[in-house]
Coordinates of C-alpha atoms in Angstrom, one line a residue:
X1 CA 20.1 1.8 -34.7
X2 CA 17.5 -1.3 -34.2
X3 CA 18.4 -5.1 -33.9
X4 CA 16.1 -7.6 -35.7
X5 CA 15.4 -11.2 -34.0
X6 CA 14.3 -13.9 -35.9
X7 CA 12.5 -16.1 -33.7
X8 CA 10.3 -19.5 -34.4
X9 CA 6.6 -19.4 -33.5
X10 CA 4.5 -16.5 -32.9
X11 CA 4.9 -16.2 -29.1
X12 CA 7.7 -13.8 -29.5
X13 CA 6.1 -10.9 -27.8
X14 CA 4.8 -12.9 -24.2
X15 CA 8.4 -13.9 -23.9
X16 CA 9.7 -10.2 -24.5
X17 CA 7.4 -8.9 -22.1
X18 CA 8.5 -11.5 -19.7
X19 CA 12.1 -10.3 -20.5
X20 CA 11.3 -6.8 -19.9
X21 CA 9.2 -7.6 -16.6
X22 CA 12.8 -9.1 -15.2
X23 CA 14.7 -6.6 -15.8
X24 CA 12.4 -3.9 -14.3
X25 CA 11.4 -2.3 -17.7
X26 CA 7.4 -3.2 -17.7
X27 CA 6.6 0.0 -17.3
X28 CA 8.4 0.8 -21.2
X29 CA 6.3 -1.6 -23.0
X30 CA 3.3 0.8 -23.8
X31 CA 6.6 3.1 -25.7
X32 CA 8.0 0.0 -27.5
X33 CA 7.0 0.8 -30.6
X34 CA 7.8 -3.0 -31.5
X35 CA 7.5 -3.7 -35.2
X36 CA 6.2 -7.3 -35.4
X37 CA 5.1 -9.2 -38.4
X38 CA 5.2 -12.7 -39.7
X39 CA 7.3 -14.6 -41.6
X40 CA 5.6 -18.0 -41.3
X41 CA 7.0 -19.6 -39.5
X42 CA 9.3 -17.0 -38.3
X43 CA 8.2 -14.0 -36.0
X44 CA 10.4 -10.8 -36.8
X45 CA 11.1 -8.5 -33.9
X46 CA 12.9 -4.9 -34.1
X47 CA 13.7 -3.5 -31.0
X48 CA 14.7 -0.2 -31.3
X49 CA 18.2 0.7 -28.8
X50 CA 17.1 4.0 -28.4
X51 CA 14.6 2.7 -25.6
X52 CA 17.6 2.2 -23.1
X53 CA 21.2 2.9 -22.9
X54 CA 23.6 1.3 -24.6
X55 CA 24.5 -0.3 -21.0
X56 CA 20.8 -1.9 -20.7
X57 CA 20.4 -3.2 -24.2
X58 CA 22.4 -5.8 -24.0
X59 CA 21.1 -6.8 -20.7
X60 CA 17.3 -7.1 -21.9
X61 CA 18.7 -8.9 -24.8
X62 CA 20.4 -11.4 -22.9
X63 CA 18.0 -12.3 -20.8
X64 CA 15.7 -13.0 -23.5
X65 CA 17.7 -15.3 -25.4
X66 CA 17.8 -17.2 -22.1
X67 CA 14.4 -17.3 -22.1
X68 CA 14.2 -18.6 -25.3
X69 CA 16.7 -21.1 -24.7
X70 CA 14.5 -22.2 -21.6
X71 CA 11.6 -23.2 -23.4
X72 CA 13.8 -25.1 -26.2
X73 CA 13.1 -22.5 -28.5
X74 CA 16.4 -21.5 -30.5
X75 CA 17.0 -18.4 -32.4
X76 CA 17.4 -18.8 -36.1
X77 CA 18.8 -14.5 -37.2
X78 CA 20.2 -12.5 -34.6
X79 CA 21.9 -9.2 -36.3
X80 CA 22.1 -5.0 -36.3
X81 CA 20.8 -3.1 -38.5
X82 CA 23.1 -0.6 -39.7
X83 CA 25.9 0.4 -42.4
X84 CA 29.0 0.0 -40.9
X85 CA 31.7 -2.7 -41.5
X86 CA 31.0 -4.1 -38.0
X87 CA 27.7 -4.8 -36.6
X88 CA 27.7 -6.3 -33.0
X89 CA 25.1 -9.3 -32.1
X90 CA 24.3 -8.4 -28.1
X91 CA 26.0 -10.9 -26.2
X92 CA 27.0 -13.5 -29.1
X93 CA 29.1 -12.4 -31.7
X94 CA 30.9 -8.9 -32.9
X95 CA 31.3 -9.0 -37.0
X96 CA 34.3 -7.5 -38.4
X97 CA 34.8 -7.2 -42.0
X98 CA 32.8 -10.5 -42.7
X99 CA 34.2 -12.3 -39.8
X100 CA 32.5 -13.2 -36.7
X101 CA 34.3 -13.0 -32.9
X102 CA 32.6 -14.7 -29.8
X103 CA 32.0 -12.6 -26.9
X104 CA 33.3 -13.6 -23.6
X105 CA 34.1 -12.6 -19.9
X106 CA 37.1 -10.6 -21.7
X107 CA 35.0 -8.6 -24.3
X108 CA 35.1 -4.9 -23.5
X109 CA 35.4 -3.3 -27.1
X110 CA 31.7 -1.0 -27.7
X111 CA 29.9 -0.7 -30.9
X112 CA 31.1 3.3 -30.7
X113 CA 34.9 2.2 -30.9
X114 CA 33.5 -1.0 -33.3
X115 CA 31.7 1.7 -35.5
X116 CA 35.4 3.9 -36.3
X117 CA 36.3 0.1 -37.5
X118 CA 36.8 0.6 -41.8
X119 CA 37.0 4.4 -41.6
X120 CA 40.8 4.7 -42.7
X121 CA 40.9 8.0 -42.7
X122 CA 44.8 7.6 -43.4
X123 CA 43.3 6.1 -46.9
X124 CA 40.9 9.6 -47.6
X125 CA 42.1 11.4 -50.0
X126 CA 43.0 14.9 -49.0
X127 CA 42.5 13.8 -45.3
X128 CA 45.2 15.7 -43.2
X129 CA 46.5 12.0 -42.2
X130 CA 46.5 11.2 -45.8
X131 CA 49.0 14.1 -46.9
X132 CA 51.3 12.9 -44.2
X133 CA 51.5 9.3 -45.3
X134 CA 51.8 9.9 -48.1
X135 CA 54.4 12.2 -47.6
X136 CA 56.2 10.2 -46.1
X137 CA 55.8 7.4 -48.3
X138 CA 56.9 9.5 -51.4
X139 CA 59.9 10.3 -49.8
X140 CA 61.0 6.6 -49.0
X141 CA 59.7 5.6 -52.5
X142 CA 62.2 8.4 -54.2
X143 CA 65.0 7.8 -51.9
X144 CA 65.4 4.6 -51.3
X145 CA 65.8 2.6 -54.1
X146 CA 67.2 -0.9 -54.7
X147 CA 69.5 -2.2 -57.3
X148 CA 67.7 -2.3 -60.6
X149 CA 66.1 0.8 -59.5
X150 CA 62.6 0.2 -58.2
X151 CA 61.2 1.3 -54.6
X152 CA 63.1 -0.8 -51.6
X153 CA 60.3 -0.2 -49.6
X154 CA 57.1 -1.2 -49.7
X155 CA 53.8 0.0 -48.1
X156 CA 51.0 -1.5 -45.9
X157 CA 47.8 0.5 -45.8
X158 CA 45.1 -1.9 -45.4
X159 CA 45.8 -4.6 -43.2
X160 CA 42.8 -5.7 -40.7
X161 CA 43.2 -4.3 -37.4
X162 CA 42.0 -7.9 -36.3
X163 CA 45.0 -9.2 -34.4
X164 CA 45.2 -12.2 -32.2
X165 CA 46.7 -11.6 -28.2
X166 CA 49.7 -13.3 -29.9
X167 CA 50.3 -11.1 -32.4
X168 CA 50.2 -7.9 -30.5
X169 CA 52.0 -8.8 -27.6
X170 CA 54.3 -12.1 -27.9
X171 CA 55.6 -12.0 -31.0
X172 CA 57.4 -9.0 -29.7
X173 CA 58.7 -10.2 -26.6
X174 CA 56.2 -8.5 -24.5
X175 CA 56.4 -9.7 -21.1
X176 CA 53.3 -11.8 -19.6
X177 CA 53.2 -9.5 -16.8
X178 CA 54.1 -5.7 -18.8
X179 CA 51.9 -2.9 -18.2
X180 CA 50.7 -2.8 -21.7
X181 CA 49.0 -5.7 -21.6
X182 CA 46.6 -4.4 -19.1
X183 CA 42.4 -4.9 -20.3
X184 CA 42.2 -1.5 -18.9
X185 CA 44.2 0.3 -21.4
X186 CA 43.4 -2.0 -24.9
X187 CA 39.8 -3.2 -26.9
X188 CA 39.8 -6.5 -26.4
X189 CA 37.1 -8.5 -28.9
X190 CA 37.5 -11.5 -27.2
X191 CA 40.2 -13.5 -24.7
X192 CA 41.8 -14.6 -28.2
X193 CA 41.6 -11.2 -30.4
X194 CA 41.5 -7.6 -29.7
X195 CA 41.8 -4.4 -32.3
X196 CA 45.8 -4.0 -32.4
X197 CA 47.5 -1.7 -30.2
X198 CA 50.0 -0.8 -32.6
X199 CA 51.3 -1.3 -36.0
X200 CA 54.1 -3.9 -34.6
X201 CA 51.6 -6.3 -34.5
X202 CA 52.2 -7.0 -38.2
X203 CA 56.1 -7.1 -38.0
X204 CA 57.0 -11.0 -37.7
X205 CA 54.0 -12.1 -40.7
X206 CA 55.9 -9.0 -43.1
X207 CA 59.4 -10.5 -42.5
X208 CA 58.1 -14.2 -42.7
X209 CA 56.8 -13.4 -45.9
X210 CA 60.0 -12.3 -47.1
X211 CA 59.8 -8.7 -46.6
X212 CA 63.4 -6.9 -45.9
X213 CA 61.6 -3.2 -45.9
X214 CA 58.4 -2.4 -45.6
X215 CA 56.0 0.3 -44.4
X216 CA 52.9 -0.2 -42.2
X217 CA 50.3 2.4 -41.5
X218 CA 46.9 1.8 -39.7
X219 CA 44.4 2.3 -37.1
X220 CA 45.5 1.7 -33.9
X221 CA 43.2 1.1 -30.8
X222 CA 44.0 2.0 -27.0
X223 CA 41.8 3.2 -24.2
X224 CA 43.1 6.6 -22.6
X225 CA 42.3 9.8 -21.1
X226 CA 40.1 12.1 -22.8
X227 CA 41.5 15.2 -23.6
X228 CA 41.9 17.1 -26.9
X229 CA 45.6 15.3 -27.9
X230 CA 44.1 11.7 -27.0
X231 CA 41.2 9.4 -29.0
X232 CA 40.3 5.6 -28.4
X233 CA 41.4 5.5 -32.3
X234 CA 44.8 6.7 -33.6
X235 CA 47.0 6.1 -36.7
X236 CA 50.6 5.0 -36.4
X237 CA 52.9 4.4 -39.2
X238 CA 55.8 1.6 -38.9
X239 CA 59.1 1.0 -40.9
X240 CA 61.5 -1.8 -40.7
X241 CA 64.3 -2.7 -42.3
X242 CA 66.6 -5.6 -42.5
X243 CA 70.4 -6.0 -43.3
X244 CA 72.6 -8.9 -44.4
X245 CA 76.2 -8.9 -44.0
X246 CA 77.0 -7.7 -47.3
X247 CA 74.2 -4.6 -47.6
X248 CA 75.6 -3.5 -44.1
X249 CA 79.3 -3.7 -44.7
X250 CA 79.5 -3.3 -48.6
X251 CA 81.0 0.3 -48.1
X252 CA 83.2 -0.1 -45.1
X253 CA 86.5 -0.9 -45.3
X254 CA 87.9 -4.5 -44.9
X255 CA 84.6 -4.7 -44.7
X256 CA 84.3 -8.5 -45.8
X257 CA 86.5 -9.3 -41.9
X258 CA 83.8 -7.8 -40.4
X259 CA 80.7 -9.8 -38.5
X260 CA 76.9 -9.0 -38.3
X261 CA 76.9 -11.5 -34.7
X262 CA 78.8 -12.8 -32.3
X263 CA 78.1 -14.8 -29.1
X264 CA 78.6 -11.6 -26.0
X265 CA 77.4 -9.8 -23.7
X266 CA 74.3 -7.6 -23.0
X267 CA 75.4 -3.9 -22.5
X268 CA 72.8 -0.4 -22.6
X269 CA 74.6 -0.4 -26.0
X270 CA 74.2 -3.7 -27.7
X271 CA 72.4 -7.2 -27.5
X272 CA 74.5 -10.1 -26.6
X273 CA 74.3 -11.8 -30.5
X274 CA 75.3 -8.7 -31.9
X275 CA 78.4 -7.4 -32.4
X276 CA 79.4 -3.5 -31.5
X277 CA 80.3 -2.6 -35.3
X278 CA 76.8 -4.0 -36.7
X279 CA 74.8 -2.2 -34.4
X280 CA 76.3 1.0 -34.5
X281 CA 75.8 1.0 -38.5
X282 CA 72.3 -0.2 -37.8
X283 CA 71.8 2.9 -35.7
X284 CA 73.9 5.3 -38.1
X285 CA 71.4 3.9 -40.6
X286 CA 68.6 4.5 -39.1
X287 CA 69.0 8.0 -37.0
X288 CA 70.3 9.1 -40.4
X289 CA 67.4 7.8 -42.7
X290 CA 64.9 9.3 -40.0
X291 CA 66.4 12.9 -39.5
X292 CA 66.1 13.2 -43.5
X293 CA 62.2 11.9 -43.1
X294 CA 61.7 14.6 -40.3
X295 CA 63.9 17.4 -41.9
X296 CA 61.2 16.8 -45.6
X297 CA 58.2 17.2 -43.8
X298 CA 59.5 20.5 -41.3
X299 CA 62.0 21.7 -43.1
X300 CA 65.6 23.1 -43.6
X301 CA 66.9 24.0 -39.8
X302 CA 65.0 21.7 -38.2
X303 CA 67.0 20.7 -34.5
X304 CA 66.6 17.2 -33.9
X305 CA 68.1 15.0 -30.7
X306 CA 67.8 11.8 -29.7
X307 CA 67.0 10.1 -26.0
X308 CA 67.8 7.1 -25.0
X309 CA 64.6 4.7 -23.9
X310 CA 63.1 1.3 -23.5
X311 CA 60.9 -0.7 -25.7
X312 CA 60.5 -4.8 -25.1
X313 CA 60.8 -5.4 -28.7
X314 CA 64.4 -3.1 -29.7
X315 CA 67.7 -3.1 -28.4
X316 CA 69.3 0.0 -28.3
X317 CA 66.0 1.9 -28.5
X318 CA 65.5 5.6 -28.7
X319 CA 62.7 8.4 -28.8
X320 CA 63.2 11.1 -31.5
X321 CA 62.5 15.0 -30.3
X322 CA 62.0 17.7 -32.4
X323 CA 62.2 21.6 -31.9
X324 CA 59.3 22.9 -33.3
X325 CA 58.1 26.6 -32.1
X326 CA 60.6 26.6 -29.0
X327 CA 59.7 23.5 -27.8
X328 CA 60.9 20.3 -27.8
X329 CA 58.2 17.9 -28.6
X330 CA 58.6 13.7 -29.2
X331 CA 57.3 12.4 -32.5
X332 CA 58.5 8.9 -32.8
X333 CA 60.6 5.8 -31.2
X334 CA 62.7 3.4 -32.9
X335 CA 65.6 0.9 -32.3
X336 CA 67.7 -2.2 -33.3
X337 CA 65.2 -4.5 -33.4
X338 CA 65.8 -7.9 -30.8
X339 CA 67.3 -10.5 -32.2
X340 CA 65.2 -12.9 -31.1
X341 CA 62.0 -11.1 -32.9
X342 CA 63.9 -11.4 -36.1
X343 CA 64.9 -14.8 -35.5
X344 CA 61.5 -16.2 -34.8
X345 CA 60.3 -14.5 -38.3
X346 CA 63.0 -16.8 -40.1
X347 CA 65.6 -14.4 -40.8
X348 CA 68.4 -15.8 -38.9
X349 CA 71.1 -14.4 -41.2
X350 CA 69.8 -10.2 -40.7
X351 CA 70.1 -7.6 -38.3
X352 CA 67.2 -4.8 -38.5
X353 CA 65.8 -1.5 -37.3
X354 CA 62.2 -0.6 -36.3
X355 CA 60.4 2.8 -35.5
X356 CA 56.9 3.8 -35.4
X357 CA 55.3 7.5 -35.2
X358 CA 51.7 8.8 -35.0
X359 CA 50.2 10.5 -38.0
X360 CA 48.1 12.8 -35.6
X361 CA 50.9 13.9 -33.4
X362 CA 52.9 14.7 -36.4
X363 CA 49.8 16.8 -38.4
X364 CA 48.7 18.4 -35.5
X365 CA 52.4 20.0 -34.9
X366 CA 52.8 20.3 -38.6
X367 CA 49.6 21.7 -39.3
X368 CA 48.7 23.4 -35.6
X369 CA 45.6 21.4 -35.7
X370 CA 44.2 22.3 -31.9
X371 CA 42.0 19.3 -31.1
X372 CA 42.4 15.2 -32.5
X373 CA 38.8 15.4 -32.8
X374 CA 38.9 17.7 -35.8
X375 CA 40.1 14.4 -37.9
X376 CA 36.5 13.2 -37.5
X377 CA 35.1 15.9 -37.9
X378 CA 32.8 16.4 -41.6
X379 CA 32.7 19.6 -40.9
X380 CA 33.9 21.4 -44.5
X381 CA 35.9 24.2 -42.9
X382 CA 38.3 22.0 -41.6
X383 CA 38.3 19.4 -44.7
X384 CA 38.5 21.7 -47.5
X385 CA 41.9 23.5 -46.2
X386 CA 43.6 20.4 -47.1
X387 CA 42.7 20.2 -50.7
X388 CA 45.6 20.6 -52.1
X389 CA 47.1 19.9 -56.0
X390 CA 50.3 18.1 -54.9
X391 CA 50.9 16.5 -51.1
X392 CA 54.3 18.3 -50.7
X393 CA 52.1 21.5 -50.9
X394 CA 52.4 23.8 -47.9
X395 CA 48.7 23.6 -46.1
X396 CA 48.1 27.1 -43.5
X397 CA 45.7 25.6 -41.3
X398 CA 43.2 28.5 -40.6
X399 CA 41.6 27.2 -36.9
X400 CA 38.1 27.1 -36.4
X401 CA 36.2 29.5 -34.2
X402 CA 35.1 27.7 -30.9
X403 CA 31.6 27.3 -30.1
X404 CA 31.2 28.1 -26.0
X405 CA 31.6 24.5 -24.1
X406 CA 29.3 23.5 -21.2
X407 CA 31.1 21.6 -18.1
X408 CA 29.4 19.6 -15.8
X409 CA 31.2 17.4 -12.6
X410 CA 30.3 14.0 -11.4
X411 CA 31.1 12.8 -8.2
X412 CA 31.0 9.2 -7.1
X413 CA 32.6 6.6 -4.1
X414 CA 34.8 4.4 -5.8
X415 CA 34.4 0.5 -5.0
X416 CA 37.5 -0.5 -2.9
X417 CA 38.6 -2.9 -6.1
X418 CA 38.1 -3.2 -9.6
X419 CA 37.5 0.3 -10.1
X420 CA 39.5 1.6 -13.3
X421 CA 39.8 5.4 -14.4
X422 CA 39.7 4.3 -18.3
X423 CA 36.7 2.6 -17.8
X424 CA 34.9 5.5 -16.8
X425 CA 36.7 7.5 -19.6
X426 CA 35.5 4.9 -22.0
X427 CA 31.6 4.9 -21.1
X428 CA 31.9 8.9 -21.2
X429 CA 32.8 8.4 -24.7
X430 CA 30.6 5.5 -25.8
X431 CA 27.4 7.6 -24.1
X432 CA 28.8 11.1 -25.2
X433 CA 30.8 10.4 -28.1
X434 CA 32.9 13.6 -29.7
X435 CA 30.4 15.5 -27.6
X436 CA 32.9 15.2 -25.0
X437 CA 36.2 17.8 -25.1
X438 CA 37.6 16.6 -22.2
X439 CA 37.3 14.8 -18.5
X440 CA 39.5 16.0 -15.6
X441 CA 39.9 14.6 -12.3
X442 CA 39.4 17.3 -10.1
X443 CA 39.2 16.1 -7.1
X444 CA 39.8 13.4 -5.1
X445 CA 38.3 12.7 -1.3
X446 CA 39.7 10.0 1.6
X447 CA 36.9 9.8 4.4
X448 CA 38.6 9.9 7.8
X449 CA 36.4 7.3 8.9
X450 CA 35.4 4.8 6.2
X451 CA 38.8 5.3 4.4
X452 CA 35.9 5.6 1.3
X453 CA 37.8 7.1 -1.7
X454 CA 35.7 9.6 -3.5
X455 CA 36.5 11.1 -6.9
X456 CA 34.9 13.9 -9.0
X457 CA 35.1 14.4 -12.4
X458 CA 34.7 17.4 -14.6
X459 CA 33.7 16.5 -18.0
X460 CA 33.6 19.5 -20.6
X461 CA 31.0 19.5 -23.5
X462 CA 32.1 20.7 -26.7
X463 CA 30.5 20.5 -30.2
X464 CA 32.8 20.8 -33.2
X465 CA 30.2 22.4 -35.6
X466 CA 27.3 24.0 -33.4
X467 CA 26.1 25.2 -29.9
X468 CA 24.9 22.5 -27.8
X469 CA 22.2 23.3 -25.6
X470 CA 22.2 23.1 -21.5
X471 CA 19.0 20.4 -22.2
X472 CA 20.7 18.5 -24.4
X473 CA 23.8 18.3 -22.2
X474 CA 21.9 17.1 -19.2
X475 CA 20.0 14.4 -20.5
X476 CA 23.7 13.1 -21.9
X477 CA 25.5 14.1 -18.7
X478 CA 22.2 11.9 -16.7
X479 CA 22.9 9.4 -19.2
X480 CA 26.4 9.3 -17.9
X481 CA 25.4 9.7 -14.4
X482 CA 22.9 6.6 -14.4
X483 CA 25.3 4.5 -16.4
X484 CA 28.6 5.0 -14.0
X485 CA 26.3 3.4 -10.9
X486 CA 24.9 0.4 -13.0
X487 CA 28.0 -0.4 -14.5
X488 CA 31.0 0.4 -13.1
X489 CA 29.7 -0.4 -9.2
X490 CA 30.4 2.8 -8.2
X491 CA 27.9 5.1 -5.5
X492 CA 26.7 8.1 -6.9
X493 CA 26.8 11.9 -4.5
X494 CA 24.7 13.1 -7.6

């Protein structure tokens, strides 16, 4: 990948050199390869980013558009070259789908998670992911019907996962000070937008539109471990449903006595505007409508229980677990949605359910699909099992045979604040990409003098479709090395 600059005059190349000559990279200039032409009376530059790490790039960059700026000079293109929906303008702007986002002091999303942006593999055709939604889909469209006969709900594939903080977080009641708010554990794009955490995000602009059932199913975006059941970039599916008084007591008796609110009390069983009747048909509802969902795509048999939980943004709430091969295995969470949620989305008058499950968890049990990477993968052994005439047709997943991994450890003193284990995690994958299997902490040392905290890291190499090579893996795993000291002020016992 190479960045062109668009600079006026023809002195282009003095202040590049200059640029390089702060930043200690002189000696690289003779290996530049710079392609420079002109454009009277513009200078094009392509700097190609194979020249330094990802980590160092943006650096140079930046301290040559403040060069630039010094002199008066101003920069008239500043872009990527590539072929992805997102490009990423060092240090000014990320593009998403035509729009621009300003970096800032909170940007920490990287053009590897930026490049899975506009994939939707739930939206391939024949993709593993795909067969689930739209299994699931089907079954909601054929079930659920309203009264002139057409599908109640309706489905969401293709909304941006653009969101603003807002969206993702308060208009769902999540506390200013809750856990999953942390920059540590989401992709933020800026201090004002980030790539959504979860489907939910879209809840309140669906039922202010009007919506009473709908589906959503997208990427989601969180920073994790790496291991082979966890990636930056995950799929979740979300269904909500709203009741008035007459769809929720229409087939009870003496039903029309009977009240959807009420002003109470808060118990573990109810919210305070709700009254104890509503909510237990809400729940009957949905338990009911999501065992039938689970029981279509496992089949007959299938035992099902249910576990009480907490979410911020559902009242009851509760995580659904599922037999499957002698174990009992969580696939989704749910609950009466808050009142005040529903409220703030203009529909005063309703009382509604939400749940959300991952596509992955739920096609790797189904299909016994060893490693989230495989849903990447090109590789044709793994695609081509899942060709199938009709989505309801049963898929034997036939693994593929391993090629040998390679494991090397890193070991480092952590600083005594502002050190992060995702951060690590996440320049492992944005220097290593799906090179990586997985990362273990395996050790972790308290000097008895300094009180210095020490940790070392095993990281396991893996290719999905080929050997990798020891050479190739050290210059990555040197990569990795140089890149945790510069960037995450950490002091390397490499």
């Amino acid at each position: 990948k190479s960045t062109l600059y668009d600079f006026p005059g023809s002195t282009c190349i003095r202040w590049y050199k200059d640029a390089l000559q702060e930043m200690g990279f002189l000696g690289r200039i003779g290996a530049c390869h710079l392609d420079v032409f002109s454009r009277f009376p513009l200078t094009t530059m392509k700097i190609s980013c194979r020249l330094f790490s990802y980590l160092q790039f943006p650096k140079v960059t930046q301290c040559l558009i403040l060069q630039l700026r010094g002199t008066g000079r101003q920069i008239g293109q500043f872009r990527s070259l590539t072929s992805d929906p997102v490009t990423t303008t060092a240090l000014s702007d990320s593009e998403v789908f035509g729009k621009f986002y300003p970096r800032d002091h909170y940007t920490n999303v990287t053009s590897k998670i930026l490049s899975k942006v506009g994939r939707n593999l739930h939206n391939q055709r024949n993709h593993p992911l795909w067969l689930i939604k739209e299994r699931i889909k089907d079954y909601f469209y054929r079930n659920y019907l309203n009264r002139i006969g057409n599908p109640l709900f309706s489905a969401y594939d293709n909304l941006s996962p653009v969101v603003t903080i807002e969206q993702n977080f308060d208009s769902l009641l999540i506390p200013p000070n809750h856990l999953s708010r942390k920059k540590g554990d989401n992709f933020f794009l800026n201090e004002t937008h980030m790539l959504r955490a979860h489907t939910s995000a879209h809840q309140r602009d669906l039922i202010r539109a009007g919506l009473d059932a709908f589906l959503i199913i997208g990427d989601v975006y969180r920073r994790d471990e790496v291991d082979s059941s966890h990636y930056p970039v995950f799929h979740q599916m979300e269904g909500v449903r709203l009741f008035s008084k007459y769809e929720l007591f229409t087939n009870v008796q003496n039903g029309e006595d009977l009240c959807i609110f009420e002003k109470g009390y808060r118990s573990q069983h109810k919210q305070e505007s709700h009254t104890l009747e509503a909510v237990k048909l809400v729940e009957f509802n949905l338990k009911q409508t999501l065992n039938k969902v689970m029981t279509h795509l496992f089949g007959e048999g299938l035992e099902i229980r249910w576990v009480d939980c907490y979410f911020p943004f559902t009242h009851p709430s509760f995580e659904m677990e599922i037999k499957f091969q002698g174990e009992w295995m969580e696939v989704l969470g749910c609950g009466v949605m808050e009142q005040q949620l529903v409220n703030s989305a203009g529909a005063q008058d309703r009382i509604g359910y939400a749940f959300g499950l991952g596509l992955e968890r739920l096609a790797m049990i189904l299909y016994s699909i060893p490693d989230i990477r495989l849903f990447w993968s090109e590789d044709e052994r793994f695609s081509k099992q899942f060709q199938v005439a009709h989505v309801d047709q049963k898929v034997s997943f036939q693994p593929l045979s391993k090629y040998p991994m390679l494991t090397n450890d890193i070991s480092f003193w952590i600083p005594p604040e502002g050190y992060e284990e995702n951060d690590f995690y996440d320049l492992v994958r944005n220097i290593a990409g799906d090179l990586v299997e997985k990362v273990n902490l395996i050790d972790k040392f308290v000097h008895a003098k300094t009180k210095r905290v020490s940790h070392c890291y095993r990281i396991t190499y893996r290719h999905m479709e080929r050997t990798l090579t020891q050479d190739e893996v050290s210059l990555t795993h040197q990569a990795i090395q140089r890149a945790t000291v510069q960037n995450l002020g950490v002091e390397g016992r490499f």
